[in-house]
Each structure stands twice: as C-alpha cells, then as structure tokens.
Amino acid sequence: MALFDNLKKGLSRSREALSEIFYMGGEVDEEFWENLEDTLVMGDMGAEVAMQVTDDLREQAARENLRTAPQLRDALARRLAEVFPRAKRDPFSSLPSCVLFVGINGAGKTTTVGKLAAAYHDLGVRCLIGGADTFRAAAIEQLQVWGERAGVEVITRERGGDPASVCYDVLDQAEARGSELVLIDTAGRLHTSPELMRELAKVVKVSRKRATIPVTVVLVIDATTGQNGLNQAREFNDALDIDGLIVTKLDGTAKGGIAVGIAHELNLPIFRIGVGEGRDDLQTFNALEFCRALVGETEGMI
Ligand SMILES: Nc1nc2c(ncn2[C@@H]2O[C@H](COP(=O)(O)OP(=O)(O)OP(=O)(O)O)[C@@H](O)[C@H]2O)c(=O)[nH]1
Ligand SMILES: [Mg+2]
C-alpha cells in the first residue's frame, strides 16, 4: 500500500466529521463557516487554530471565488499545513545523532525506537539502542525483542539501575563503536509527577553532557489521548525543553487533529508519525500530506 493510502486509511475516522460538512448539500454560507469552525474545534485542533484557519479560509474563498468542495478542501488542507512548524534538522537522518524518547506510559516509545532501529539498520546506518527504562523488567525484554527484530544491539542495565548511568554507558559504547544513530528509550512517566520529571531532566542533562554528537529529545504522544496529549506536551516541554514530537496511534483514532493543536501550541516539529504496531508502521511526517488525509479529497460539490 502506498504511504499516502496508508495514512489516509489511518486517519479515516478523524476525517469523517470534516467530510460531512462538505456534503451539506447547500451553499457556502454563514452556516457552512460556522460548521467548519465547530468541526475543527471538535477535531481537537484547539479553538485558536480553528478560528484563525476558518477566518483565513473564508477570506481566501471570497478572494479567489472558491465554491466547490474540492477547491475548499484543498485550500483547507493547505492552510492547516501552514500551522505546522518545519523541522530545522531531522535527528534520524542528520547523522551522527543521539535521540532520547520520552513520554507518558504506553505512548509508544519502545515501539517507535524499535521501528526506527529496524528502518535505519535496513538503510545501512550503524545504529545502537539504549535501554534507559530500567523501571520494569518487561521493558528491557520488550526492547531486546525489538533489537533482535531490527538486528540492532541493545545496551542496558539490570532492573532498578540508574537510567542516567545507562545513557552514559550507551554514549560511551556508541563512541567506541562509531555508532551513527543512537536511540535511547526511557521509562514512561506521568507528566504530573515532579519526582519522575526531575529524574528525566537528569537523564537529559547527563546525556547532553556526555555526548560528543547532537542530542535530541523527542516527546512521543499517543494521538488517542486527545486534549490530554496537549497537557502532557506542555509539561514535558517545560521540564525538558523538547526538540520535537512523534505522534503515534494515528491509525484508527478520531483525534488525529490533536497533531495540529500540539504542533501549533508548542511550536514543535513532528518528526515521524506512528500508524500501526508493526515495524513498517512509522512514517516521515509531511504536513500537507497529513492535512490532505485529514481533510479528505473526494470529489463532489457543496
Ligand atoms: N495502533 C498502534 N499501536 C501502537 C502504535 N505505537 C505503539 N503502539 C502500541 O501501543 C502499546 C504501547 O507501546 P509501547 O511502545 O510499549 O509504549 P511505551 O511508551 O514504551 O510504554 P511504557 O514503556 O510503558 O511507558 C503497544 O501495544 C504498541 O504495540 C501505533 O502507531 N499504532
Ligand atoms: Mg516502553
């Protein structure tokens, strides 16, 4: 399946609501614009983005005489795509690079590390996985399974080990081996726990200090958490100064619009998106493609 089809399939539930307003059967009238704004708000994009985008699109529609559903859809997708800040540097392809994955429990950190390791190993990049989730024994095993699947070595410590020390070891090893891409998994934690956030801040600090290669901190967010994802992102960003995002579980959620809301609110780039549990279900983020999949592009008149 082509990447775009895969993304479209994944976002089908998010798209349903938006699609409906393009099939009202009536005019592009006041009600249409109100419906559009409401639908964007309901789609987890946030009130500010919804208002701004609707106002801009309304002006554009008047100026350019846009009246058909395909024209309006296209303009909407383009306008929404502008909301996303562009990544200045992609930490997975600008090598050498060390990336720390942080986020709440179950967001998809370990899976994302596994998918990336598999993809870049296949491309011939010398990868190394660091297991700084020493909190659960199962976490180390899960990462090792991914490491075997990807053909990439995992460096970790026994359960209960200090996560910052793991990072130190991993970066030592990476340097000794000339690893090009170092992917470090951390333990999930609630953004509301100051103690655990301090521990993570230490992990980041130690890694930045030890590393001789650029260190990027990536927040992994589960799209299905909707607005709560936005709160998590704010707290993690305040505590750690996040460099960018990976949004997971965009397959089958009706809350895909949260990606727009978070990227806008925190002004952070999205590096990758997760669209399934398998090793190939991770895609490079393309704002326009994403917004087209979100808005839909079927034929039809309003
Ligand atoms: N459908 C879907 N499931 C995903 C995706 N990414 C991860 N998952 C699933 O989400 C669950 C949690 O993923 P993990 O990678 O273990 O999450 P984590 O952030 O490492 O969790 P903790 O280590 O407990 O904090 C697993 O069942 C994954 O298969 C995705 O993009 N789509
Ligand atoms: Mg994990």
mmCIF file of C-alpha atoms and ligand atoms in Angstrom:
data_model
loop_
_atom_site.group_PDB
_atom_site.id
_atom_site.type_symbol
_atom_site.label_atom_id
_atom_site.label_comp_id
_atom_site.label_asym_id
_atom_site.label_seq_id
_atom_site.Cartn_x
_atom_site.Cartn_y
_atom_site.Cartn_z
ATOM 1 C CA MET A 1 0.000 0.000 0.000
ATOM 2 C CA ALA A 2 1.332 3.433 -0.876
ATOM 3 C CA LEU A 3 2.363 5.557 2.081
ATOM 4 C CA PHE A 4 -0.313 8.118 1.423
ATOM 5 C CA ASP A 5 -3.057 5.486 1.208
ATOM 6 C CA ASN A 6 -1.850 4.027 4.453
ATOM 7 C CA LEU A 7 -2.045 7.429 6.124
ATOM 8 C CA LYS A 8 -5.462 8.106 4.631
ATOM 9 C CA LYS A 9 -6.743 4.826 5.927
ATOM 10 C CA GLY A 10 -5.337 5.597 9.345
ATOM 11 C CA LEU A 11 -6.965 8.995 9.500
ATOM 12 C CA SER A 12 -10.335 7.874 8.149
ATOM 13 C CA ARG A 13 -12.072 8.298 11.477
ATOM 14 C CA SER A 14 -10.656 11.771 12.013
ATOM 15 C CA ARG A 15 -11.766 12.654 8.509
ATOM 16 C CA GLU A 16 -15.369 11.526 8.837
ATOM 17 C CA ALA A 17 -16.533 14.590 10.755
ATOM 18 C CA LEU A 18 -14.738 17.008 8.480
ATOM 19 C CA SER A 19 -16.049 15.295 5.380
ATOM 20 C CA GLU A 20 -19.630 15.707 6.479
ATOM 21 C CA ILE A 21 -19.538 19.466 6.348
ATOM 22 C CA PHE A 22 -18.526 19.328 2.719
ATOM 23 C CA TYR A 23 -21.669 17.370 1.929
ATOM 24 C CA MET A 24 -24.244 19.679 3.408
ATOM 25 C CA GLY A 25 -25.836 19.979 0.034
ATOM 26 C CA GLY A 26 -26.249 23.718 0.411
ATOM 27 C CA GLU A 27 -24.410 26.939 -0.158
ATOM 28 C CA VAL A 28 -21.083 28.117 1.136
ATOM 29 C CA ASP A 29 -22.976 30.315 3.532
ATOM 30 C CA GLU A 30 -22.641 31.557 7.098
ATOM 31 C CA GLU A 31 -23.729 28.170 8.393
ATOM 32 C CA PHE A 32 -21.019 26.395 6.438
ATOM 33 C CA TRP A 33 -18.311 28.556 8.024
ATOM 34 C CA GLU A 34 -19.764 28.101 11.484
ATOM 35 C CA ASN A 35 -19.900 24.363 10.957
ATOM 36 C CA LEU A 36 -16.336 24.324 9.731
ATOM 37 C CA GLU A 37 -15.090 26.191 12.780
ATOM 38 C CA ASP A 38 -17.046 23.930 15.161
ATOM 39 C CA THR A 39 -15.808 20.821 13.419
ATOM 40 C CA LEU A 40 -12.193 21.942 13.655
ATOM 41 C CA VAL A 41 -12.644 22.630 17.373
ATOM 42 C CA MET A 42 -14.310 19.248 17.871
ATOM 43 C CA GLY A 43 -11.440 17.677 15.930
ATOM 44 C CA ASP A 44 -9.073 18.598 18.772
ATOM 45 C CA MET A 45 -7.247 21.295 16.858
ATOM 46 C CA GLY A 46 -7.907 23.925 19.510
ATOM 47 C CA ALA A 47 -10.166 26.986 19.384
ATOM 48 C CA GLU A 48 -7.424 29.392 18.355
ATOM 49 C CA VAL A 49 -6.330 27.379 15.325
ATOM 50 C CA ALA A 50 -9.943 26.666 14.374
ATOM 51 C CA MET A 51 -10.845 30.350 14.375
ATOM 52 C CA GLN A 52 -7.739 31.514 12.591
ATOM 53 C CA VAL A 53 -7.937 28.859 9.908
ATOM 54 C CA THR A 54 -11.648 29.410 9.312
ATOM 55 C CA ASP A 55 -11.224 33.196 9.045
ATOM 56 C CA ASP A 56 -8.298 32.867 6.655
ATOM 57 C CA LEU A 57 -10.068 30.316 4.514
ATOM 58 C CA ARG A 58 -13.176 32.452 4.370
ATOM 59 C CA GLU A 59 -11.174 35.400 3.128
ATOM 60 C CA GLN A 60 -9.375 33.252 0.597
ATOM 61 C CA ALA A 61 -12.643 31.748 -0.632
ATOM 62 C CA ALA A 62 -14.085 35.221 -1.209
ATOM 63 C CA ARG A 63 -10.940 36.497 -2.862
ATOM 64 C CA GLU A 64 -10.425 33.514 -5.146
ATOM 65 C CA ASN A 65 -14.087 32.639 -5.575
ATOM 66 C CA LEU A 66 -13.688 29.125 -4.194
ATOM 67 C CA ARG A 67 -17.032 27.376 -4.156
ATOM 68 C CA THR A 68 -16.703 23.698 -4.872
ATOM 69 C CA ALA A 69 -15.906 21.062 -2.275
ATOM 70 C CA PRO A 70 -12.596 20.027 -3.922
ATOM 71 C CA GLN A 71 -11.448 23.672 -4.042
ATOM 72 C CA LEU A 72 -12.351 24.296 -0.416
ATOM 73 C CA ARG A 73 -10.868 21.025 0.762
ATOM 74 C CA ASP A 74 -7.628 21.752 -1.000
ATOM 75 C CA ALA A 75 -7.447 25.276 0.428
ATOM 76 C CA LEU A 76 -8.259 23.954 3.906
ATOM 77 C CA ALA A 77 -5.551 21.294 3.722
ATOM 78 C CA ARG A 78 -3.016 23.880 2.575
ATOM 79 C CA ARG A 79 -3.980 26.335 5.303
ATOM 80 C CA LEU A 80 -3.850 23.660 8.028
ATOM 81 C CA ALA A 81 -0.452 22.504 6.777
ATOM 82 C CA GLU A 82 0.890 26.018 7.425
ATOM 83 C CA VAL A 83 0.159 25.549 11.128
ATOM 84 C CA PHE A 84 2.986 23.016 11.454
ATOM 85 C CA PRO A 85 6.446 24.411 12.148
ATOM 86 C CA ARG A 86 9.112 22.884 9.914
ATOM 87 C CA ALA A 87 11.896 20.806 11.413
ATOM 88 C CA LYS A 88 15.232 22.564 11.015
ATOM 89 C CA ARG A 89 17.042 19.272 11.283
ATOM 90 C CA ASP A 90 15.775 15.706 11.156
ATOM 91 C CA PRO A 91 17.518 13.885 14.030
ATOM 92 C CA PHE A 92 17.181 10.496 12.317
ATOM 93 C CA SER A 93 18.792 11.384 9.043
ATOM 94 C CA SER A 94 21.276 14.098 10.113
ATOM 95 C CA LEU A 95 23.973 11.802 11.440
ATOM 96 C CA PRO A 96 25.624 11.192 13.806
ATOM 97 C CA SER A 97 22.772 11.670 16.204
ATOM 98 C CA CYS A 98 21.517 10.594 19.619
ATOM 99 C CA VAL A 99 17.781 10.705 20.305
ATOM 100 C CA LEU A 100 16.120 10.344 23.694
ATOM 101 C CA PHE A 101 12.482 9.212 23.653
ATOM 102 C CA VAL A 102 10.278 10.492 26.465
ATOM 103 C CA GLY A 103 6.565 10.415 27.199
ATOM 104 C CA ILE A 104 3.833 9.023 29.401
ATOM 105 C CA ASN A 105 3.261 5.302 29.943
ATOM 106 C CA GLY A 106 2.120 3.442 26.875
ATOM 107 C CA ALA A 107 2.605 6.328 24.447
ATOM 108 C CA GLY A 108 4.596 4.111 22.076
ATOM 109 C CA LYS A 109 8.226 4.995 22.918
ATOM 110 C CA THR A 110 9.658 1.482 22.869
ATOM 111 C CA THR A 111 7.760 0.523 19.721
ATOM 112 C CA THR A 112 8.936 3.695 17.977
ATOM 113 C CA VAL A 113 12.573 3.032 18.946
ATOM 114 C CA GLY A 114 12.190 -0.482 17.512
ATOM 115 C CA LYS A 115 10.635 0.721 14.259
ATOM 116 C CA LEU A 116 13.322 3.374 13.755
ATOM 117 C CA ALA A 117 16.151 0.973 14.547
ATOM 118 C CA ALA A 118 14.756 -1.505 12.006
ATOM 119 C CA ALA A 119 14.304 1.122 9.304
ATOM 120 C CA TYR A 120 17.730 2.749 9.680
ATOM 121 C CA HIS A 121 19.561 -0.539 10.126
ATOM 122 C CA ASP A 122 17.992 -1.654 6.831
ATOM 123 C CA LEU A 123 19.342 1.507 5.242
ATOM 124 C CA GLY A 124 22.841 0.560 6.364
ATOM 125 C CA VAL A 125 23.094 3.064 9.235
ATOM 126 C CA ARG A 126 25.145 1.894 12.239
ATOM 127 C CA CYS A 127 22.506 2.009 14.992
ATOM 128 C CA LEU A 128 22.660 1.397 18.715
ATOM 129 C CA ILE A 129 19.697 1.115 21.087
ATOM 130 C CA GLY A 130 19.932 2.262 24.703
ATOM 131 C CA GLY A 131 17.509 0.877 27.264
ATOM 132 C CA ALA A 132 17.168 3.532 29.947
ATOM 133 C CA ASP A 133 13.817 2.138 31.075
ATOM 134 C CA THR A 134 15.184 0.138 33.971
ATOM 135 C CA PHE A 135 11.942 0.545 35.873
ATOM 136 C CA ARG A 136 10.213 -2.612 34.619
ATOM 137 C CA ALA A 137 11.922 -5.916 33.817
ATOM 138 C CA ALA A 138 9.455 -6.429 30.971
ATOM 139 C CA ALA A 139 10.558 -3.138 29.402
ATOM 140 C CA ILE A 140 14.107 -4.420 28.925
ATOM 141 C CA GLU A 141 12.829 -7.657 27.370
ATOM 142 C CA GLN A 142 10.442 -5.792 25.084
ATOM 143 C CA LEU A 143 13.285 -3.613 23.846
ATOM 144 C CA GLN A 144 15.515 -6.642 23.342
ATOM 145 C CA VAL A 145 12.842 -8.301 21.206
ATOM 146 C CA TRP A 146 12.724 -5.173 19.053
ATOM 147 C CA GLY A 147 16.532 -5.082 18.924
ATOM 148 C CA GLU A 148 16.661 -8.673 17.649
ATOM 149 C CA ARG A 149 13.937 -7.998 15.126
ATOM 150 C CA ALA A 150 15.832 -4.957 13.875
ATOM 151 C CA GLY A 151 19.260 -6.571 14.031
ATOM 152 C CA VAL A 152 20.482 -3.811 16.346
ATOM 153 C CA GLU A 153 22.283 -4.261 19.653
ATOM 154 C CA VAL A 154 20.647 -3.077 22.854
ATOM 155 C CA ILE A 155 22.701 -1.711 25.730
ATOM 156 C CA THR A 156 21.010 -1.600 29.083
ATOM 157 C CA ARG A 157 21.386 -2.481 32.743
ATOM 158 C CA GLU A 158 19.564 -4.698 35.181
ATOM 159 C CA ARG A 159 16.222 -3.647 36.549
ATOM 160 C CA GLY A 160 16.496 -0.820 39.074
ATOM 161 C CA GLY A 161 19.696 0.571 37.530
ATOM 162 C CA ASP A 162 20.156 4.337 37.288
ATOM 163 C CA PRO A 163 18.765 5.491 33.927
ATOM 164 C CA ALA A 164 21.238 8.392 33.635
ATOM 165 C CA SER A 165 24.133 5.929 34.073
ATOM 166 C CA VAL A 166 22.685 3.760 31.304
ATOM 167 C CA CYS A 167 22.765 6.765 28.981
ATOM 168 C CA TYR A 168 26.371 7.413 29.954
ATOM 169 C CA ASP A 169 27.315 3.791 29.149
ATOM 170 C CA VAL A 170 25.377 3.838 25.885
ATOM 171 C CA LEU A 171 27.114 7.000 24.723
ATOM 172 C CA ASP A 172 30.494 5.542 25.717
ATOM 173 C CA GLN A 173 29.778 2.446 23.673
ATOM 174 C CA ALA A 174 28.442 4.458 20.764
ATOM 175 C CA GLU A 175 31.638 6.442 20.653
ATOM 176 C CA ALA A 176 33.828 3.341 20.867
ATOM 177 C CA ARG A 177 31.929 1.679 18.013
ATOM 178 C CA GLY A 178 31.378 4.701 15.838
ATOM 179 C CA SER A 179 27.593 4.335 16.002
ATOM 180 C CA GLU A 180 25.807 6.835 13.801
ATOM 181 C CA LEU A 181 22.306 6.713 15.255
ATOM 182 C CA VAL A 182 21.793 6.169 18.984
ATOM 183 C CA LEU A 183 18.188 5.633 20.072
ATOM 184 C CA ILE A 184 17.553 5.746 23.822
ATOM 185 C CA ASP A 185 14.278 4.512 25.289
ATOM 186 C CA THR A 186 13.206 5.897 28.670
ATOM 187 C CA ALA A 187 10.588 4.774 31.181
ATOM 188 C CA GLY A 188 7.080 6.134 30.773
ATOM 189 C CA ARG A 189 6.006 8.550 33.453
ATOM 190 C CA LEU A 190 3.194 10.881 34.299
ATOM 191 C CA HIS A 191 3.844 14.499 33.500
ATOM 192 C CA THR A 192 2.200 15.284 36.823
ATOM 193 C CA SER A 193 4.911 13.558 38.866
ATOM 194 C CA PRO A 194 7.599 16.125 39.774
ATOM 195 C CA GLU A 195 9.990 13.479 41.089
ATOM 196 C CA LEU A 196 9.904 11.413 37.909
ATOM 197 C CA MET A 197 10.196 14.502 35.754
ATOM 198 C CA ARG A 198 13.303 15.543 37.707
ATOM 199 C CA GLU A 199 14.779 12.102 37.117
ATOM 200 C CA LEU A 200 14.170 12.530 33.398
ATOM 201 C CA ALA A 201 15.705 16.011 33.421
ATOM 202 C CA LYS A 202 18.827 14.412 34.887
ATOM 203 C CA VAL A 203 18.837 11.770 32.144
ATOM 204 C CA VAL A 204 18.706 14.503 29.523
ATOM 205 C CA LYS A 205 21.377 16.600 31.238
ATOM 206 C CA VAL A 206 23.810 13.718 31.665
ATOM 207 C CA SER A 207 23.295 12.633 28.049
ATOM 208 C CA ARG A 208 23.858 16.110 26.679
ATOM 209 C CA LYS A 209 26.987 16.488 28.800
ATOM 210 C CA ARG A 210 28.485 13.123 27.875
ATOM 211 C CA ALA A 211 27.613 13.145 24.196
ATOM 212 C CA THR A 212 30.011 14.376 21.549
ATOM 213 C CA ILE A 213 27.193 14.112 18.996
ATOM 214 C CA PRO A 214 23.957 16.171 18.928
ATOM 215 C CA VAL A 215 21.318 15.006 21.414
ATOM 216 C CA THR A 216 17.662 15.458 20.510
ATOM 217 C CA VAL A 217 14.800 14.983 22.971
ATOM 218 C CA VAL A 218 11.671 13.671 21.322
ATOM 219 C CA LEU A 219 8.292 13.535 23.025
ATOM 220 C CA VAL A 220 6.187 10.571 21.946
ATOM 221 C CA ILE A 221 2.473 11.296 22.115
ATOM 222 C CA ASP A 222 -0.423 8.890 21.708
ATOM 223 C CA ALA A 223 -2.936 10.668 19.451
ATOM 224 C CA THR A 224 -5.849 8.821 21.048
ATOM 225 C CA THR A 225 -5.314 10.788 24.288
ATOM 226 C CA GLY A 226 -6.641 13.911 22.528
ATOM 227 C CA GLN A 227 -6.609 17.055 24.635
ATOM 228 C CA ASN A 228 -4.740 15.322 27.437
ATOM 229 C CA GLY A 229 -1.895 14.908 24.989
ATOM 230 C CA LEU A 230 -1.665 18.667 24.822
ATOM 231 C CA ASN A 231 -1.332 18.941 28.605
ATOM 232 C CA GLN A 232 1.357 16.265 28.615
ATOM 233 C CA ALA A 233 3.237 18.053 25.892
ATOM 234 C CA ARG A 234 3.200 21.350 27.787
ATOM 235 C CA GLU A 235 4.523 19.755 30.994
ATOM 236 C CA PHE A 236 7.234 17.729 29.276
ATOM 237 C CA ASN A 237 8.280 20.759 27.286
ATOM 238 C CA ASP A 238 8.511 22.935 30.397
ATOM 239 C CA ALA A 239 10.598 20.337 32.222
ATOM 240 C CA LEU A 240 12.873 19.192 29.397
ATOM 241 C CA ASP A 241 12.865 21.639 26.530
ATOM 242 C CA ILE A 242 11.625 19.156 23.950
ATOM 243 C CA ASP A 243 13.031 19.358 20.406
ATOM 244 C CA GLY A 244 10.193 17.693 18.553
ATOM 245 C CA LEU A 245 7.388 15.183 18.516
ATOM 246 C CA ILE A 246 6.412 11.770 17.307
ATOM 247 C CA VAL A 247 2.654 11.240 17.272
ATOM 248 C CA THR A 248 1.618 7.585 17.471
ATOM 249 C CA LYS A 249 -1.579 5.576 17.032
ATOM 250 C CA LEU A 250 -2.917 7.792 14.266
ATOM 251 C CA ASP A 251 -4.395 4.610 12.812
ATOM 252 C CA GLY A 252 -7.993 4.283 13.816
ATOM 253 C CA THR A 253 -8.316 7.367 16.025
ATOM 254 C CA ALA A 254 -10.862 10.114 15.579
ATOM 255 C CA LYS A 255 -8.461 12.523 17.272
ATOM 256 C CA GLY A 256 -5.857 12.986 14.552
ATOM 257 C CA GLY A 257 -6.446 16.738 14.699
ATOM 258 C CA ILE A 258 -4.621 16.864 18.016
ATOM 259 C CA ALA A 259 -1.392 16.812 15.993
ATOM 260 C CA VAL A 260 -2.361 20.224 14.611
ATOM 261 C CA GLY A 261 -3.224 21.564 18.068
ATOM 262 C CA ILE A 262 0.001 20.422 19.746
ATOM 263 C CA ALA A 263 2.318 21.476 16.948
ATOM 264 C CA HIS A 264 0.698 24.910 16.948
ATOM 265 C CA GLU A 265 0.547 25.412 20.684
ATOM 266 C CA LEU A 266 4.132 24.348 21.378
ATOM 267 C CA ASN A 267 5.645 25.361 18.079
ATOM 268 C CA LEU A 268 7.363 21.985 17.803
ATOM 269 C CA PRO A 269 8.037 19.999 14.634
ATOM 270 C CA ILE A 270 6.647 16.492 14.171
ATOM 271 C CA PHE A 271 9.445 14.180 13.058
ATOM 272 C CA ARG A 272 7.512 10.958 12.484
ATOM 273 C CA ILE A 273 4.015 9.534 12.885
ATOM 274 C CA GLY A 274 3.010 6.066 14.015
ATOM 275 C CA VAL A 275 0.235 4.382 12.049
ATOM 276 C CA GLY A 276 0.262 0.847 13.429
ATOM 277 C CA GLU A 277 2.048 -1.667 15.634
ATOM 278 C CA GLY A 278 4.273 -3.264 13.005
ATOM 279 C CA ARG A 279 7.894 -2.440 12.197
ATOM 280 C CA ASP A 280 6.971 -0.632 8.982
ATOM 281 C CA ASP A 281 4.175 1.433 10.503
ATOM 282 C CA LEU A 282 6.148 4.616 11.020
ATOM 283 C CA GLN A 283 6.157 7.423 8.504
ATOM 284 C CA THR A 284 8.093 10.595 7.912
ATOM 285 C CA PHE A 285 5.777 13.489 8.606
ATOM 286 C CA ASN A 286 4.710 15.571 5.660
ATOM 287 C CA ALA A 287 2.382 18.366 6.784
ATOM 288 C CA LEU A 288 0.485 18.775 3.516
ATOM 289 C CA GLU A 289 0.047 15.054 3.003
ATOM 290 C CA PHE A 290 -1.125 14.689 6.578
ATOM 291 C CA CYS A 291 -3.623 17.535 6.242
ATOM 292 C CA ARG A 292 -4.929 16.172 2.958
ATOM 293 C CA ALA A 293 -5.515 12.830 4.620
ATOM 294 C CA LEU A 294 -7.238 14.637 7.493
ATOM 295 C CA VAL A 295 -9.485 16.759 5.309
ATOM 296 C CA GLY A 296 -10.191 14.235 2.566
ATOM 297 C CA GLU A 297 -10.044 14.846 -1.131
ATOM 298 C CA THR A 298 -13.063 13.112 -2.590
ATOM 299 C CA GLU A 299 -14.901 14.700 -5.480
ATOM 300 C CA GLY A 300 -18.187 16.436 -5.016
ATOM 301 C CA MET A 301 -19.942 19.778 -4.909
ATOM 302 C CA ILE A 302 -21.132 21.533 -1.816
HETATM 303 N N1 LIG B 1 -2.195 1.066 16.753
HETATM 304 C C1 LIG B 1 -0.984 1.486 17.138
HETATM 305 N N2 LIG B 1 -0.443 0.973 18.248
HETATM 306 C C2 LIG B 1 0.774 1.420 18.609
HETATM 307 C C3 LIG B 1 1.471 2.398 17.870
HETATM 308 N N3 LIG B 1 2.649 2.633 18.515
HETATM 309 C C4 LIG B 1 2.653 1.823 19.601
HETATM 310 N N4 LIG B 1 1.533 1.088 19.674
HETATM 311 C C5 LIG B 1 1.133 0.106 20.708
HETATM 312 O O1 LIG B 1 0.968 0.762 21.932
HETATM 313 C C6 LIG B 1 1.315 -0.094 23.013
HETATM 314 C C7 LIG B 1 2.333 0.594 23.913
HETATM 315 O O2 LIG B 1 3.514 0.780 23.162
HETATM 316 P P1 LIG B 1 4.951 0.863 23.854
HETATM 317 O O3 LIG B 1 5.916 1.091 22.767
HETATM 318 O O4 LIG B 1 5.177 -0.280 24.759
HETATM 319 O O5 LIG B 1 4.758 2.183 24.704
HETATM 320 P P2 LIG B 1 5.800 2.849 25.722
HETATM 321 O O6 LIG B 1 5.655 4.314 25.566
HETATM 322 O O7 LIG B 1 7.149 2.279 25.531
HETATM 323 O O8 LIG B 1 5.194 2.388 27.111
HETATM 324 P P3 LIG B 1 5.919 2.399 28.554
HETATM 325 O O9 LIG B 1 7.273 1.825 28.375
HETATM 326 O O10 LIG B 1 5.037 1.577 29.419
HETATM 327 O O11 LIG B 1 5.931 3.817 29.001
HETATM 328 C C8 LIG B 1 1.844 -1.362 22.375
HETATM 329 O O12 LIG B 1 0.818 -2.326 22.377
HETATM 330 C C9 LIG B 1 2.186 -0.956 20.954
HETATM 331 O O13 LIG B 1 2.084 -2.010 20.028
HETATM 332 C C10 LIG B 1 0.861 2.934 16.680
HETATM 333 O O14 LIG B 1 1.364 3.808 15.967
HETATM 334 N N5 LIG B 1 -0.376 2.446 16.369
HETATM 335 MG MG MG B 2 8.448 1.412 26.830
#
